[in-house]
Amino acid sequence: MIMKKLIYGVLLLSFAAVSCSPLTFNMSVDMRTPSKSGLSLGNKNLSVIYLDKGESRDSIFISSVAEGFAQSLEKDYFSGEQAIGIYRVSQGKDADYASKDSLVNLLVETGSDVAFVFDLVDMGETSLTKEVRVAAPTSADSMYVAEASTPFTVKLYSYDAMNAKDTVVTFTGKSSARTSVYTSGSETEDALMAKAVDTMSEAGLATGVQSSNIFLSTWKQSRFTFYYYDADIWYKASQAAYDYDWKTAIDVWMSLMDTKDLRKRSCIEYNLAVTFYILGQKSIASQWLDRSDADYMLPESAFVRSRINSL
């Protein structure tokens, strides 16, 4: 049978095939590990909040920072789906966003596990370079270009309610928002400054993306053992797992749960525990491993238990 040949071609047997005994195969999986910031953001609800002081230029910039930051995290943790809420909060004079209480309140209001709060501490005056003629202008209004630069200082507060450290982490960054301002060459400096403000969203998006870098996933290859029996239905589940088709593997294993053979049932429960661990669902993985241990203690259980507890 083709499926059996494929499985035997890629699986490593840990002991000889005996009809009543389980077999094992090993596979390597790229596991998401904590970001460079130390935060683990996989399988968590995230929210991004920006503090608005009510000034047009500053509001355009900081709201775009929040948008760029959220988009970058969505691309990494949610396959690009719009899953992160972005919220505007009017900045209060007495609010202390380095305080855990303030961040907990924001978590409650946004219904999230992790909150990121952007505070534009300072934004300096915009400066413009001398206009330079464009080599290949696309219109009469883009015959010349000037570079706009605006210094800024931003603070980012982050709080993860599921992190054992249970504290607010603060990051401070200083840089300059740089954009290109196109002109016909006959506009006043005030008009160019107005155009520079209009392009603040571009600079904000870029700043947000850059700010997200230390929160992006890091990866580590880990090796896992799965159990199976010499039967077509078990081969089907094993092949699905080997192909990273976790939904199919889970569905097939679940269809085998009505067995009265405690060792077989323990193998199924163990496989489910490993699968949910790989998917980052620690609580569910731990529950399945508890059930597996209660039915029949498998040799690989202790190792998986230690991995789950370290997640």
PDB file of C-alpha atoms in Angstrom:
ATOM      1  CA  MET A   1       0.000   0.000   0.000  1.00  0.00           C
ATOM      2  CA  ILE A   2       1.444   3.416  -0.954  1.00  0.00           C
ATOM      3  CA  MET A   3       0.684   4.996   2.419  1.00  0.00           C
ATOM      4  CA  LYS A   4       2.526   2.256   4.298  1.00  0.00           C
ATOM      5  CA  LYS A   5       5.544   2.524   2.027  1.00  0.00           C
ATOM      6  CA  LEU A   6       5.701   6.278   2.566  1.00  0.00           C
ATOM      7  CA  ILE A   7       5.391   5.964   6.304  1.00  0.00           C
ATOM      8  CA  TYR A   8       8.050   3.275   6.537  1.00  0.00           C
ATOM      9  CA  GLY A   9      10.291   5.426   4.376  1.00  0.00           C
ATOM     10  CA  VAL A  10      10.216   8.340   6.813  1.00  0.00           C
ATOM     11  CA  LEU A  11       9.505   6.837  10.219  1.00  0.00           C
ATOM     12  CA  LEU A  12      12.091   5.614  12.673  1.00  0.00           C
ATOM     13  CA  LEU A  13      10.926   2.482  14.496  1.00  0.00           C
ATOM     14  CA  SER A  14      11.977   2.303  18.121  1.00  0.00           C
ATOM     15  CA  PHE A  15      11.258  -1.384  18.540  1.00  0.00           C
ATOM     16  CA  ALA A  16      10.213  -4.309  16.390  1.00  0.00           C
ATOM     17  CA  ALA A  17       6.701  -4.459  15.017  1.00  0.00           C
ATOM     18  CA  VAL A  18       4.487  -6.614  17.182  1.00  0.00           C
ATOM     19  CA  SER A  19       0.743  -6.662  16.496  1.00  0.00           C
ATOM     20  CA  CYS A  20      -0.256  -5.829  20.070  1.00  0.00           C
ATOM     21  CA  SER A  21       2.502  -3.319  20.796  1.00  0.00           C
ATOM     22  CA  PRO A  22       2.786   0.293  19.693  1.00  0.00           C
ATOM     23  CA  LEU A  23       5.458   1.561  17.344  1.00  0.00           C
ATOM     24  CA  THR A  24       7.020   5.005  17.374  1.00  0.00           C
ATOM     25  CA  PHE A  25       8.263   7.542  14.869  1.00  0.00           C
ATOM     26  CA  ASN A  26      10.208  10.738  15.400  1.00  0.00           C
ATOM     27  CA  MET A  27       9.854  14.051  13.595  1.00  0.00           C
ATOM     28  CA  SER A  28      11.433  17.466  13.872  1.00  0.00           C
ATOM     29  CA  VAL A  29       9.206  20.526  14.223  1.00  0.00           C
ATOM     30  CA  ASP A  30      10.075  24.221  14.152  1.00  0.00           C
ATOM     31  CA  MET A  31       8.715  25.511  17.451  1.00  0.00           C
ATOM     32  CA  ARG A  32       7.913  29.135  18.154  1.00  0.00           C
ATOM     33  CA  THR A  33       9.979  30.380  21.090  1.00  0.00           C
ATOM     34  CA  PRO A  34       9.871  33.663  23.064  1.00  0.00           C
ATOM     35  CA  SER A  35      10.694  36.824  21.155  1.00  0.00           C
ATOM     36  CA  LYS A  36      13.915  38.761  21.765  1.00  0.00           C
ATOM     37  CA  SER A  37      11.939  40.899  24.209  1.00  0.00           C
ATOM     38  CA  GLY A  38      11.367  37.803  26.346  1.00  0.00           C
ATOM     39  CA  LEU A  39       7.606  37.825  25.717  1.00  0.00           C
ATOM     40  CA  SER A  40       5.836  34.773  24.291  1.00  0.00           C
ATOM     41  CA  LEU A  41       2.959  36.094  22.195  1.00  0.00           C
ATOM     42  CA  GLY A  42       1.744  32.982  20.378  1.00  0.00           C
ATOM     43  CA  ASN A  43      -1.923  32.019  20.917  1.00  0.00           C
ATOM     44  CA  LYS A  44      -2.652  35.192  22.891  1.00  0.00           C
ATOM     45  CA  ASN A  45      -5.062  38.048  22.327  1.00  0.00           C
ATOM     46  CA  LEU A  46      -3.105  41.221  21.640  1.00  0.00           C
ATOM     47  CA  SER A  47      -4.123  44.867  21.682  1.00  0.00           C
ATOM     48  CA  VAL A  48      -2.231  47.982  20.601  1.00  0.00           C
ATOM     49  CA  ILE A  49      -3.130  51.320  22.196  1.00  0.00           C
ATOM     50  CA  TYR A  50      -1.832  54.749  21.289  1.00  0.00           C
ATOM     51  CA  LEU A  51      -2.072  57.821  23.495  1.00  0.00           C
ATOM     52  CA  ASP A  52      -3.476  60.830  21.664  1.00  0.00           C
ATOM     53  CA  LYS A  53      -2.620  64.340  22.835  1.00  0.00           C
ATOM     54  CA  GLY A  54      -4.977  65.935  20.324  1.00  0.00           C
ATOM     55  CA  GLU A  55      -2.358  67.558  18.097  1.00  0.00           C
ATOM     56  CA  SER A  56      -2.898  66.822  14.407  1.00  0.00           C
ATOM     57  CA  ARG A  57       0.659  66.080  13.323  1.00  0.00           C
ATOM     58  CA  ASP A  58       1.445  64.035  16.419  1.00  0.00           C
ATOM     59  CA  SER A  59      -1.845  62.114  16.182  1.00  0.00           C
ATOM     60  CA  ILE A  60      -1.234  61.166  12.548  1.00  0.00           C
ATOM     61  CA  PHE A  61       2.219  59.895  13.396  1.00  0.00           C
ATOM     62  CA  ILE A  62       1.512  57.921  16.581  1.00  0.00           C
ATOM     63  CA  SER A  63      -1.674  56.322  15.221  1.00  0.00           C
ATOM     64  CA  SER A  64       0.314  55.136  12.210  1.00  0.00           C
ATOM     65  CA  VAL A  65       3.036  53.775  14.496  1.00  0.00           C
ATOM     66  CA  ALA A  66       0.380  51.678  16.246  1.00  0.00           C
ATOM     67  CA  GLU A  67      -0.995  50.508  12.893  1.00  0.00           C
ATOM     68  CA  GLY A  68       2.419  49.491  11.528  1.00  0.00           C
ATOM     69  CA  PHE A  69       3.260  47.696  14.779  1.00  0.00           C
ATOM     70  CA  ALA A  70      -0.028  45.762  14.765  1.00  0.00           C
ATOM     71  CA  GLN A  71       0.282  44.811  11.095  1.00  0.00           C
ATOM     72  CA  SER A  72       3.767  43.417  11.661  1.00  0.00           C
ATOM     73  CA  LEU A  73       2.645  41.283  14.612  1.00  0.00           C
ATOM     74  CA  GLU A  74      -0.417  40.102  12.667  1.00  0.00           C
ATOM     75  CA  LYS A  75       1.796  38.977   9.809  1.00  0.00           C
ATOM     76  CA  ASP A  76       3.976  36.974  12.201  1.00  0.00           C
ATOM     77  CA  TYR A  77       1.474  35.530  14.687  1.00  0.00           C
ATOM     78  CA  PHE A  78      -1.820  35.494  12.763  1.00  0.00           C
ATOM     79  CA  SER A  79      -0.775  34.758   9.158  1.00  0.00           C
ATOM     80  CA  GLY A  80      -1.632  38.315   8.165  1.00  0.00           C
ATOM     81  CA  GLU A  81      -5.224  38.232   9.421  1.00  0.00           C
ATOM     82  CA  GLN A  82      -6.542  41.359  11.134  1.00  0.00           C
ATOM     83  CA  ALA A  83      -6.636  39.970  14.654  1.00  0.00           C
ATOM     84  CA  ILE A  84      -5.146  42.783  16.761  1.00  0.00           C
ATOM     85  CA  GLY A  85      -7.346  45.599  18.008  1.00  0.00           C
ATOM     86  CA  ILE A  86      -5.977  49.150  17.742  1.00  0.00           C
ATOM     87  CA  TYR A  87      -7.351  51.610  20.279  1.00  0.00           C
ATOM     88  CA  ARG A  88      -7.056  55.373  20.729  1.00  0.00           C
ATOM     89  CA  VAL A  89      -6.890  56.707  24.277  1.00  0.00           C
ATOM     90  CA  SER A  90      -6.865  60.387  25.142  1.00  0.00           C
ATOM     91  CA  GLN A  91      -3.783  60.908  27.245  1.00  0.00           C
ATOM     92  CA  GLY A  92      -4.615  61.951  30.781  1.00  0.00           C
ATOM     93  CA  LYS A  93      -2.302  64.252  32.705  1.00  0.00           C
ATOM     94  CA  ASP A  94      -2.102  62.010  35.751  1.00  0.00           C
ATOM     95  CA  ALA A  95      -2.159  58.601  34.041  1.00  0.00           C
ATOM     96  CA  ASP A  96       0.866  56.414  34.755  1.00  0.00           C
ATOM     97  CA  TYR A  97       1.187  53.815  32.030  1.00  0.00           C
ATOM     98  CA  ALA A  98       4.272  52.302  33.632  1.00  0.00           C
ATOM     99  CA  SER A  99       1.893  51.232  36.385  1.00  0.00           C
ATOM    100  CA  LYS A 100       0.532  47.693  36.336  1.00  0.00           C
ATOM    101  CA  ASP A 101      -2.900  48.912  37.446  1.00  0.00           C
ATOM    102  CA  SER A 102      -3.208  51.203  34.407  1.00  0.00           C
ATOM    103  CA  LEU A 103      -2.268  48.402  32.020  1.00  0.00           C
ATOM    104  CA  VAL A 104      -4.579  45.891  33.710  1.00  0.00           C
ATOM    105  CA  ASN A 105      -7.458  48.336  33.240  1.00  0.00           C
ATOM    106  CA  LEU A 106      -6.612  48.562  29.542  1.00  0.00           C
ATOM    107  CA  LEU A 107      -6.554  44.761  29.279  1.00  0.00           C
ATOM    108  CA  VAL A 108     -10.015  44.596  30.798  1.00  0.00           C
ATOM    109  CA  GLU A 109     -11.332  47.295  28.476  1.00  0.00           C
ATOM    110  CA  THR A 110      -9.876  45.693  25.350  1.00  0.00           C
ATOM    111  CA  GLY A 111     -10.469  42.063  26.352  1.00  0.00           C
ATOM    112  CA  SER A 112      -6.885  41.098  25.597  1.00  0.00           C
ATOM    113  CA  ASP A 113      -4.084  39.113  27.230  1.00  0.00           C
ATOM    114  CA  VAL A 114      -1.278  41.443  26.202  1.00  0.00           C
ATOM    115  CA  ALA A 115      -1.387  45.219  25.813  1.00  0.00           C
ATOM    116  CA  PHE A 116       1.104  47.450  24.011  1.00  0.00           C
ATOM    117  CA  VAL A 117       0.805  51.182  24.696  1.00  0.00           C
ATOM    118  CA  PHE A 118       2.550  53.777  22.518  1.00  0.00           C
ATOM    119  CA  ASP A 119       3.253  57.184  24.008  1.00  0.00           C
ATOM    120  CA  LEU A 120       4.722  59.928  21.806  1.00  0.00           C
ATOM    121  CA  VAL A 121       6.777  61.663  24.494  1.00  0.00           C
ATOM    122  CA  ASP A 122       8.144  64.371  22.253  1.00  0.00           C
ATOM    123  CA  MET A 123       8.096  65.393  18.601  1.00  0.00           C
ATOM    124  CA  GLY A 124      10.406  68.151  17.465  1.00  0.00           C
ATOM    125  CA  GLU A 125      10.243  70.621  14.631  1.00  0.00           C
ATOM    126  CA  THR A 126      10.277  69.350  11.068  1.00  0.00           C
ATOM    127  CA  SER A 127      13.253  70.365   8.910  1.00  0.00           C
ATOM    128  CA  LEU A 128      13.424  70.261   5.118  1.00  0.00           C
ATOM    129  CA  THR A 129      16.433  69.783   2.894  1.00  0.00           C
ATOM    130  CA  LYS A 130      16.945  71.895  -0.208  1.00  0.00           C
ATOM    131  CA  GLU A 131      14.737  70.842  -3.112  1.00  0.00           C
ATOM    132  CA  VAL A 132      16.426  68.612  -5.682  1.00  0.00           C
ATOM    133  CA  ARG A 133      15.233  68.080  -9.230  1.00  0.00           C
ATOM    134  CA  VAL A 134      13.767  64.632  -9.860  1.00  0.00           C
ATOM    135  CA  ALA A 135      15.438  62.673 -12.659  1.00  0.00           C
ATOM    136  CA  ALA A 136      12.189  61.195 -13.990  1.00  0.00           C
ATOM    137  CA  PRO A 137       9.181  63.148 -12.627  1.00  0.00           C
ATOM    138  CA  THR A 138       5.744  61.624 -13.063  1.00  0.00           C
ATOM    139  CA  SER A 139       3.888  64.941 -13.069  1.00  0.00           C
ATOM    140  CA  ALA A 140       4.378  68.694 -12.928  1.00  0.00           C
ATOM    141  CA  ASP A 141       3.781  68.558  -9.163  1.00  0.00           C
ATOM    142  CA  SER A 142       6.695  66.167  -8.648  1.00  0.00           C
ATOM    143  CA  MET A 143       9.463  67.952 -10.519  1.00  0.00           C
ATOM    144  CA  TYR A 144      11.422  68.430  -7.290  1.00  0.00           C
ATOM    145  CA  VAL A 145      11.791  66.534  -4.007  1.00  0.00           C
ATOM    146  CA  ALA A 146      12.836  67.614  -0.521  1.00  0.00           C
ATOM    147  CA  GLU A 147      13.540  65.345   2.419  1.00  0.00           C
ATOM    148  CA  ALA A 148      11.617  66.044   5.611  1.00  0.00           C
ATOM    149  CA  SER A 149      13.017  65.006   8.989  1.00  0.00           C
ATOM    150  CA  THR A 150      11.271  65.208  12.350  1.00  0.00           C
ATOM    151  CA  PRO A 151      12.951  64.043  15.590  1.00  0.00           C
ATOM    152  CA  PHE A 152      10.802  62.135  18.063  1.00  0.00           C
ATOM    153  CA  THR A 153      10.919  60.161  21.290  1.00  0.00           C
ATOM    154  CA  VAL A 154       8.494  57.295  21.838  1.00  0.00           C
ATOM    155  CA  LYS A 155       7.848  55.112  24.857  1.00  0.00           C
ATOM    156  CA  LEU A 156       6.305  51.678  24.491  1.00  0.00           C
ATOM    157  CA  TYR A 157       4.733  50.028  27.527  1.00  0.00           C
ATOM    158  CA  SER A 158       3.954  46.314  27.347  1.00  0.00           C
ATOM    159  CA  TYR A 159       2.148  44.103  29.821  1.00  0.00           C
ATOM    160  CA  ASP A 160       1.419  40.394  29.489  1.00  0.00           C
ATOM    161  CA  ALA A 161      -1.150  39.200  32.008  1.00  0.00           C
ATOM    162  CA  MET A 162      -0.110  35.585  31.353  1.00  0.00           C
ATOM    163  CA  ASN A 163       3.588  36.191  32.008  1.00  0.00           C
ATOM    164  CA  ALA A 164       4.864  34.908  35.344  1.00  0.00           C
ATOM    165  CA  LYS A 165       6.918  38.089  35.880  1.00  0.00           C
ATOM    166  CA  ASP A 166       3.649  40.069  36.095  1.00  0.00           C
ATOM    167  CA  THR A 167       5.229  43.449  35.418  1.00  0.00           C
ATOM    168  CA  VAL A 168       5.097  46.302  32.924  1.00  0.00           C
ATOM    169  CA  VAL A 169       8.091  46.471  30.601  1.00  0.00           C
ATOM    170  CA  THR A 170       9.012  49.893  29.180  1.00  0.00           C
ATOM    171  CA  PHE A 171      10.985  50.572  26.019  1.00  0.00           C
ATOM    172  CA  THR A 172      12.187  54.031  24.939  1.00  0.00           C
ATOM    173  CA  GLY A 173      13.270  54.925  21.431  1.00  0.00           C
ATOM    174  CA  LYS A 174      14.624  58.096  19.832  1.00  0.00           C
ATOM    175  CA  SER A 175      14.847  58.614  16.095  1.00  0.00           C
ATOM    176  CA  SER A 176      13.683  60.837  13.254  1.00  0.00           C
ATOM    177  CA  ALA A 177      10.669  60.431  11.001  1.00  0.00           C
ATOM    178  CA  ARG A 178      11.942  60.822   7.454  1.00  0.00           C
ATOM    179  CA  THR A 179       9.770  61.269   4.375  1.00  0.00           C
ATOM    180  CA  SER A 180      10.060  62.604   0.854  1.00  0.00           C
ATOM    181  CA  VAL A 181       8.065  65.695  -0.115  1.00  0.00           C
ATOM    182  CA  TYR A 182       7.448  66.232  -3.823  1.00  0.00           C
ATOM    183  CA  THR A 183       6.778  69.676  -5.243  1.00  0.00           C
ATOM    184  CA  SER A 184       6.526  71.678  -8.437  1.00  0.00           C
ATOM    185  CA  GLY A 185       9.353  73.876  -7.203  1.00  0.00           C
ATOM    186  CA  SER A 186       7.229  76.966  -6.777  1.00  0.00           C
ATOM    187  CA  GLU A 187       5.514  76.175  -3.454  1.00  0.00           C
ATOM    188  CA  THR A 188       6.108  78.108  -0.252  1.00  0.00           C
ATOM    189  CA  GLU A 189       7.868  76.623   2.740  1.00  0.00           C
ATOM    190  CA  ASP A 190       4.544  76.539   4.617  1.00  0.00           C
ATOM    191  CA  ALA A 191       3.021  74.504   1.796  1.00  0.00           C
ATOM    192  CA  LEU A 192       5.928  72.069   1.909  1.00  0.00           C
ATOM    193  CA  MET A 193       5.589  71.775   5.677  1.00  0.00           C
ATOM    194  CA  ALA A 194       1.916  70.951   5.230  1.00  0.00           C
ATOM    195  CA  LYS A 195       2.865  68.215   2.765  1.00  0.00           C
ATOM    196  CA  ALA A 196       5.405  66.886   5.262  1.00  0.00           C
ATOM    197  CA  VAL A 197       2.623  66.547   7.830  1.00  0.00           C
ATOM    198  CA  ASP A 198       0.513  64.678   5.284  1.00  0.00           C
ATOM    199  CA  THR A 199       3.308  62.132   4.824  1.00  0.00           C
ATOM    200  CA  MET A 200       3.695  61.511   8.558  1.00  0.00           C
ATOM    201  CA  SER A 201       1.590  58.362   8.256  1.00  0.00           C
ATOM    202  CA  GLU A 202       4.250  56.785   6.016  1.00  0.00           C
ATOM    203  CA  ALA A 203       6.974  57.483   8.553  1.00  0.00           C
ATOM    204  CA  GLY A 204       4.724  56.268  11.364  1.00  0.00           C
ATOM    205  CA  LEU A 205       4.009  52.943   9.663  1.00  0.00           C
ATOM    206  CA  ALA A 206       7.724  52.360   9.091  1.00  0.00           C
ATOM    207  CA  THR A 207       8.489  53.227  12.724  1.00  0.00           C
ATOM    208  CA  GLY A 208       5.807  50.839  13.960  1.00  0.00           C
ATOM    209  CA  VAL A 209       7.177  47.986  11.870  1.00  0.00           C
ATOM    210  CA  GLN A 210      10.684  48.665  13.116  1.00  0.00           C
ATOM    211  CA  SER A 211       9.454  48.816  16.724  1.00  0.00           C
ATOM    212  CA  SER A 212       7.911  45.358  16.376  1.00  0.00           C
ATOM    213  CA  ASN A 213      11.171  43.578  15.536  1.00  0.00           C
ATOM    214  CA  ILE A 214      12.057  42.544  19.082  1.00  0.00           C
ATOM    215  CA  PHE A 215       8.558  41.118  19.589  1.00  0.00           C
ATOM    216  CA  LEU A 216       8.582  38.852  16.531  1.00  0.00           C
ATOM    217  CA  SER A 217       8.865  35.100  16.904  1.00  0.00           C
ATOM    218  CA  THR A 218      12.112  33.254  17.215  1.00  0.00           C
ATOM    219  CA  TRP A 219      12.219  29.586  16.227  1.00  0.00           C
ATOM    220  CA  LYS A 220      13.904  26.425  17.450  1.00  0.00           C
ATOM    221  CA  GLN A 221      13.832  22.961  15.930  1.00  0.00           C
ATOM    222  CA  SER A 222      12.568  20.326  18.370  1.00  0.00           C
ATOM    223  CA  ARG A 223      12.231  16.574  18.019  1.00  0.00           C
ATOM    224  CA  PHE A 224       9.079  14.708  19.057  1.00  0.00           C
ATOM    225  CA  THR A 225       8.037  11.068  19.310  1.00  0.00           C
ATOM    226  CA  PHE A 226       4.593   9.829  18.246  1.00  0.00           C
ATOM    227  CA  TYR A 227       2.999   6.396  18.780  1.00  0.00           C
ATOM    228  CA  TYR A 228       1.109   4.350  16.216  1.00  0.00           C
ATOM    229  CA  TYR A 229      -0.081   0.800  15.548  1.00  0.00           C
ATOM    230  CA  ASP A 230       0.191  -1.406  12.483  1.00  0.00           C
ATOM    231  CA  ALA A 231      -3.198  -0.511  11.018  1.00  0.00           C
ATOM    232  CA  ASP A 232      -4.308   1.661   8.107  1.00  0.00           C
ATOM    233  CA  ILE A 233      -6.214   4.136  10.278  1.00  0.00           C
ATOM    234  CA  TRP A 234      -3.140   4.681  12.457  1.00  0.00           C
ATOM    235  CA  TYR A 235      -0.994   5.169   9.367  1.00  0.00           C
ATOM    236  CA  LYS A 236      -3.437   7.799   8.161  1.00  0.00           C
ATOM    237  CA  ALA A 237      -3.091   9.795  11.377  1.00  0.00           C
ATOM    238  CA  SER A 238       0.690   9.397  11.386  1.00  0.00           C
ATOM    239  CA  GLN A 239       0.988  10.557   7.788  1.00  0.00           C
ATOM    240  CA  ALA A 240      -1.166  13.609   8.548  1.00  0.00           C
ATOM    241  CA  ALA A 241       1.052  14.492  11.521  1.00  0.00           C
ATOM    242  CA  TYR A 242       4.177  14.025   9.431  1.00  0.00           C
ATOM    243  CA  ASP A 243       2.675  16.419   6.856  1.00  0.00           C
ATOM    244  CA  TYR A 244       1.852  18.971   9.606  1.00  0.00           C
ATOM    245  CA  ASP A 245      -1.841  18.440   8.869  1.00  0.00           C
ATOM    246  CA  TRP A 246      -2.704  18.632  12.540  1.00  0.00           C
ATOM    247  CA  LYS A 247      -6.469  18.937  12.093  1.00  0.00           C
ATOM    248  CA  THR A 248      -6.679  15.649  10.181  1.00  0.00           C
ATOM    249  CA  ALA A 249      -4.363  13.912  12.639  1.00  0.00           C
ATOM    250  CA  ILE A 250      -6.457  15.087  15.600  1.00  0.00           C
ATOM    251  CA  ASP A 251      -9.701  14.034  13.920  1.00  0.00           C
ATOM    252  CA  VAL A 252      -8.391  10.541  13.166  1.00  0.00           C
ATOM    253  CA  TRP A 253      -6.977  10.005  16.641  1.00  0.00           C
ATOM    254  CA  MET A 254     -10.213  11.209  18.195  1.00  0.00           C
ATOM    255  CA  SER A 255     -12.141   8.658  16.090  1.00  0.00           C
ATOM    256  CA  LEU A 256     -10.102   5.893  17.771  1.00  0.00           C
ATOM    257  CA  MET A 257     -10.851   6.976  21.326  1.00  0.00           C
ATOM    258  CA  ASP A 258     -13.628   4.441  21.911  1.00  0.00           C
ATOM    259  CA  THR A 259     -11.112   1.586  22.244  1.00  0.00           C
ATOM    260  CA  LYS A 260     -11.120  -0.445  25.464  1.00  0.00           C
ATOM    261  CA  ASP A 261      -7.396  -1.115  25.130  1.00  0.00           C
ATOM    262  CA  LEU A 262      -5.881   1.220  27.740  1.00  0.00           C
ATOM    263  CA  ARG A 263      -2.441   1.270  26.138  1.00  0.00           C
ATOM    264  CA  LYS A 264      -3.889   2.175  22.733  1.00  0.00           C
ATOM    265  CA  ARG A 265      -6.007   4.884  24.293  1.00  0.00           C
ATOM    266  CA  SER A 266      -2.986   6.177  26.171  1.00  0.00           C
ATOM    267  CA  CYS A 267      -1.039   6.386  22.897  1.00  0.00           C
ATOM    268  CA  ILE A 268      -3.850   8.415  21.340  1.00  0.00           C
ATOM    269  CA  GLU A 269      -4.016  10.742  24.324  1.00  0.00           C
ATOM    270  CA  TYR A 270      -0.244  11.098  24.345  1.00  0.00           C
ATOM    271  CA  ASN A 271      -0.232  11.950  20.615  1.00  0.00           C
ATOM    272  CA  LEU A 272      -2.899  14.573  21.222  1.00  0.00           C
ATOM    273  CA  ALA A 273      -0.851  16.029  24.081  1.00  0.00           C
ATOM    274  CA  VAL A 274       2.203  16.358  21.834  1.00  0.00           C
ATOM    275  CA  THR A 275       0.125  17.878  19.042  1.00  0.00           C
ATOM    276  CA  PHE A 276      -1.455  20.532  21.238  1.00  0.00           C
ATOM    277  CA  TYR A 277       1.960  21.292  22.718  1.00  0.00           C
ATOM    278  CA  ILE A 278       3.304  21.879  19.207  1.00  0.00           C
ATOM    279  CA  LEU A 279       0.305  24.130  18.528  1.00  0.00           C
ATOM    280  CA  GLY A 280       1.179  26.144  21.641  1.00  0.00           C
ATOM    281  CA  GLN A 281      -1.901  25.149  23.663  1.00  0.00           C
ATOM    282  CA  LYS A 282      -0.230  24.254  26.938  1.00  0.00           C
ATOM    283  CA  SER A 283      -3.341  23.755  29.063  1.00  0.00           C
ATOM    284  CA  ILE A 284      -5.007  21.355  26.635  1.00  0.00           C
ATOM    285  CA  ALA A 285      -1.737  19.477  26.095  1.00  0.00           C
ATOM    286  CA  SER A 286      -1.330  19.017  29.841  1.00  0.00           C
ATOM    287  CA  GLN A 287      -4.888  17.677  30.205  1.00  0.00           C
ATOM    288  CA  TRP A 288      -4.395  15.096  27.457  1.00  0.00           C
ATOM    289  CA  LEU A 289      -1.090  13.963  28.980  1.00  0.00           C
ATOM    290  CA  ASP A 290      -2.779  13.570  32.380  1.00  0.00           C
ATOM    291  CA  ARG A 291      -5.347  11.287  30.760  1.00  0.00           C
ATOM    292  CA  SER A 292      -2.606   9.340  28.996  1.00  0.00           C
ATOM    293  CA  ASP A 293      -0.667   8.784  32.218  1.00  0.00           C
ATOM    294  CA  ALA A 294      -3.838   7.659  34.006  1.00  0.00           C
ATOM    295  CA  ASP A 295      -4.599   5.033  31.353  1.00  0.00           C
ATOM    296  CA  TYR A 296      -1.069   3.706  30.792  1.00  0.00           C
ATOM    297  CA  MET A 297       2.311   5.284  31.566  1.00  0.00           C
ATOM    298  CA  LEU A 298       4.270   5.537  28.324  1.00  0.00           C
ATOM    299  CA  PRO A 299       8.095   5.840  28.227  1.00  0.00           C
ATOM    300  CA  GLU A 300       8.016   9.231  26.455  1.00  0.00           C
ATOM    301  CA  SER A 301       5.522  10.810  28.853  1.00  0.00           C
ATOM    302  CA  ALA A 302       8.037  12.302  31.319  1.00  0.00           C
ATOM    303  CA  PHE A 303       9.958  14.049  28.543  1.00  0.00           C
ATOM    304  CA  VAL A 304       6.806  15.589  27.077  1.00  0.00           C
ATOM    305  CA  ARG A 305       5.680  16.615  30.560  1.00  0.00           C
ATOM    306  CA  SER A 306       8.916  18.531  31.071  1.00  0.00           C
ATOM    307  CA  ARG A 307       8.480  20.271  27.697  1.00  0.00           C
ATOM    308  CA  ILE A 308       4.910  21.284  28.490  1.00  0.00           C
ATOM    309  CA  ASN A 309       5.917  22.687  31.879  1.00  0.00           C
ATOM    310  CA  SER A 310       8.635  24.782  30.262  1.00  0.00           C
ATOM    311  CA  LEU A 311       6.302  26.397  27.693  1.00  0.00           C
TER     312      LEU A 311
END
